Amino acid sequence: MMTIEEIMTFDPITLDMNATIDQVAEIMATHRIRHIPVVDKSNKLIGLLTQRDLLAASSSANRPVAVADFMRKKVTSVDENTELRSAAIEMQKAKIGCLPVLRDEKLIGIITDSDYVGLAINLLEQFESMDPQELDEDLDDFGDESIYVEDDNDI
């Protein structure tokens, strides 16, 4: 079982509530990121900013100035021991692009959809480099007994 800790980004770029919308835009552009956790002085997660939030705030007639005015306050998070598969399912179900990673309520990392794409690329490369005979043997490990197809005669 693979866990979040194996592919997450440790010590992600963060903001405090007093950061401005212009600072957010600059950080996202400079670092080419789409998600920034907002933390307090003790590194406790208090919100999250996404590129979508930034675009919405930038296009608003009453353009907010401080992060606190447009950050997401309800944020789904995980701990580093969470299974990768269950985190991916949660991200897909909730239609979110990242999960901050917490330990004792403190931010230690972040996992994003880009991390999963990187993992998929790595697995595909491994799969493609396998010897066809080795691949057949690995597929045989699943065994036919794990798949049961009902036909009309079984009813």
C-alpha positions as semicolon CSV with decimal commas, in nm:
position;residue;x (nm);y (nm);z (nm)
1;M;0,000;0,000;0,000
2;M;0,142;0,338;-0,103
3;T;0,084;0,636;0,122
4;I;0,059;1,010;0,067
5;E;0,403;1,057;0,220
6;E;0,563;0,874;-0,073
7;I;0,467;1,131;-0,337
8;M;0,356;1,447;-0,156
9;T;0,542;1,776;-0,174
10;F;0,700;1,849;0,163
11;D;0,710;2,205;0,300
12;P;0,489;2,365;0,036
13;I;0,483;2,737;-0,031
14;T;0,234;2,898;0,207
15;L;0,074;3,234;0,276
16;D;-0,055;3,410;0,580
17;M;-0,395;3,579;0,593
18;N;-0,244;3,923;0,538
19;A;-0,099;3,843;0,196
20;T;-0,250;4,041;-0,090
21;I;-0,411;3,923;-0,409
22;D;-0,114;4,064;-0,605
23;Q;0,131;3,860;-0,393
24;V;-0,073;3,545;-0,457
25;A;-0,071;3,606;-0,831
26;E;0,305;3,665;-0,831
27;I;0,380;3,352;-0,625
28;M;0,158;3,131;-0,841
29;A;0,315;3,263;-1,161
30;T;0,675;3,249;-1,035
31;H;0,652;2,898;-0,891
32;R;0,404;2,766;-1,148
33;I;0,166;2,636;-0,883
34;R;-0,214;2,637;-0,861
35;H;-0,271;2,578;-0,488
36;I;-0,137;2,764;-0,186
37;P;-0,226;2,670;0,173
38;V;-0,288;2,958;0,413
39;V;-0,141;2,904;0,759
40;D;-0,116;3,092;1,087
41;K;0,208;3,167;1,276
42;S;0,218;2,815;1,422
43;N;0,177;2,658;1,074
44;K;-0,181;2,551;1,142
45;L;-0,387;2,529;0,824
46;I;-0,656;2,800;0,816
47;G;-0,745;2,810;0,448
48;L;-0,649;2,738;0,090
49;L;-0,618;2,945;-0,225
50;T;-0,650;2,799;-0,571
51;Q;-0,584;2,950;-0,908
52;R;-0,960;2,948;-0,966
53;D;-1,012;3,151;-0,645
54;L;-0,752;3,399;-0,763
55;L;-0,918;3,440;-1,103
56;A;-1,260;3,489;-0,944
57;A;-1,123;3,746;-0,698
58;S;-0,931;3,929;-0,972
59;S;-1,238;3,961;-1,192
60;S;-1,463;4,081;-0,910
61;A;-1,585;4,440;-0,926
62;N;-1,516;4,468;-0,552
63;R;-1,169;4,320;-0,581
64;P;-1,063;4,184;-0,241
65;V;-0,724;4,293;-0,123
66;A;-0,632;4,041;0,148
67;V;-0,616;3,663;0,122
68;A;-0,855;3,634;0,417
69;D;-1,126;3,788;0,198
70;F;-1,122;3,519;-0,071
71;M;-0,950;3,206;0,063
72;R;-1,140;2,882;0,107
73;K;-1,197;2,824;0,476
74;K;-1,344;2,473;0,455
75;V;-1,054;2,258;0,341
76;T;-1,038;1,881;0,315
77;S;-0,702;1,751;0,436
78;V;-0,524;1,421;0,500
79;D;-0,235;1,293;0,707
80;E;0,081;1,148;0,557
81;N;-0,023;0,789;0,631
82;T;-0,338;0,809;0,421
83;E;-0,346;0,553;0,141
84;L;-0,286;0,710;-0,200
85;R;-0,583;0,536;-0,356
86;S;-0,831;0,658;-0,096
87;A;-0,697;1,015;-0,123
88;A;-0,731;1,002;-0,502
89;I;-1,088;0,878;-0,472
90;E;-1,167;1,163;-0,229
91;M;-1,014;1,420;-0,464
92;Q;-1,210;1,285;-0,758
93;K;-1,536;1,261;-0,564
94;A;-1,506;1,614;-0,424
95;K;-1,367;1,749;-0,755
96;I;-1,069;1,910;-0,585
97;G;-0,715;1,945;-0,714
98;C;-0,520;1,913;-0,391
99;L;-0,518;1,793;-0,034
100;P;-0,306;1,965;0,230
101;V;-0,120;1,710;0,443
102;L;-0,131;1,763;0,819
103;R;0,047;1,616;1,119
104;D;-0,089;1,717;1,459
105;E;-0,294;1,991;1,288
106;K;0,023;2,144;1,135
107;L;0,082;2,164;0,761
108;I;0,369;1,939;0,652
109;G;0,294;1,899;0,283
110;I;0,048;1,897;-0,004
111;I;-0,056;1,642;-0,262
112;T;-0,197;1,762;-0,592
113;D;-0,347;1,613;-0,904
114;S;-0,009;1,682;-1,068
115;D;0,156;1,447;-0,818
116;Y;-0,082;1,173;-0,930
117;V;-0,008;1,244;-1,295
118;G;0,364;1,210;-1,217
119;L;0,296;0,877;-1,048
120;A;0,089;0,758;-1,344
121;I;0,369;0,851;-1,586
122;N;0,622;0,662;-1,372
123;L;0,401;0,352;-1,357
124;L;0,335;0,364;-1,733
125;E;0,709;0,387;-1,800
126;Q;0,769;0,084;-1,578
127;F;0,485;-0,103;-1,746
128;E;0,613;-0,022;-2,096
129;S;0,968;-0,129;-2,009
130;M;0,859;-0,471;-1,888
131;D;0,945;-0,781;-2,088
132;P;0,620;-0,911;-2,251
133;Q;0,669;-1,253;-2,086
134;E;0,719;-1,090;-1,745
135;L;0,407;-0,882;-1,807
136;D;0,204;-1,194;-1,888
137;E;0,327;-1,357;-1,564
138;D;0,231;-1,049;-1,362
139;L;-0,114;-1,043;-1,518
140;D;-0,152;-1,416;-1,443
141;D;-0,100;-1,335;-1,074
142;F;-0,450;-1,191;-1,070
143;G;-0,585;-1,536;-1,154
144;D;-0,914;-1,622;-1,315
145;E;-1,072;-1,709;-0,982
146;S;-1,088;-1,342;-0,886
147;I;-1,328;-1,270;-1,172
148;Y;-1,669;-1,428;-1,180
149;V;-1,904;-1,354;-1,466
150;E;-2,262;-1,460;-1,430
151;D;-2,426;-1,605;-1,736
152;D;-2,786;-1,685;-1,801
153;N;-2,735;-2,046;-1,686
154;D;-2,640;-1,931;-1,334
155;I;-2,981;-1,781;-1,265
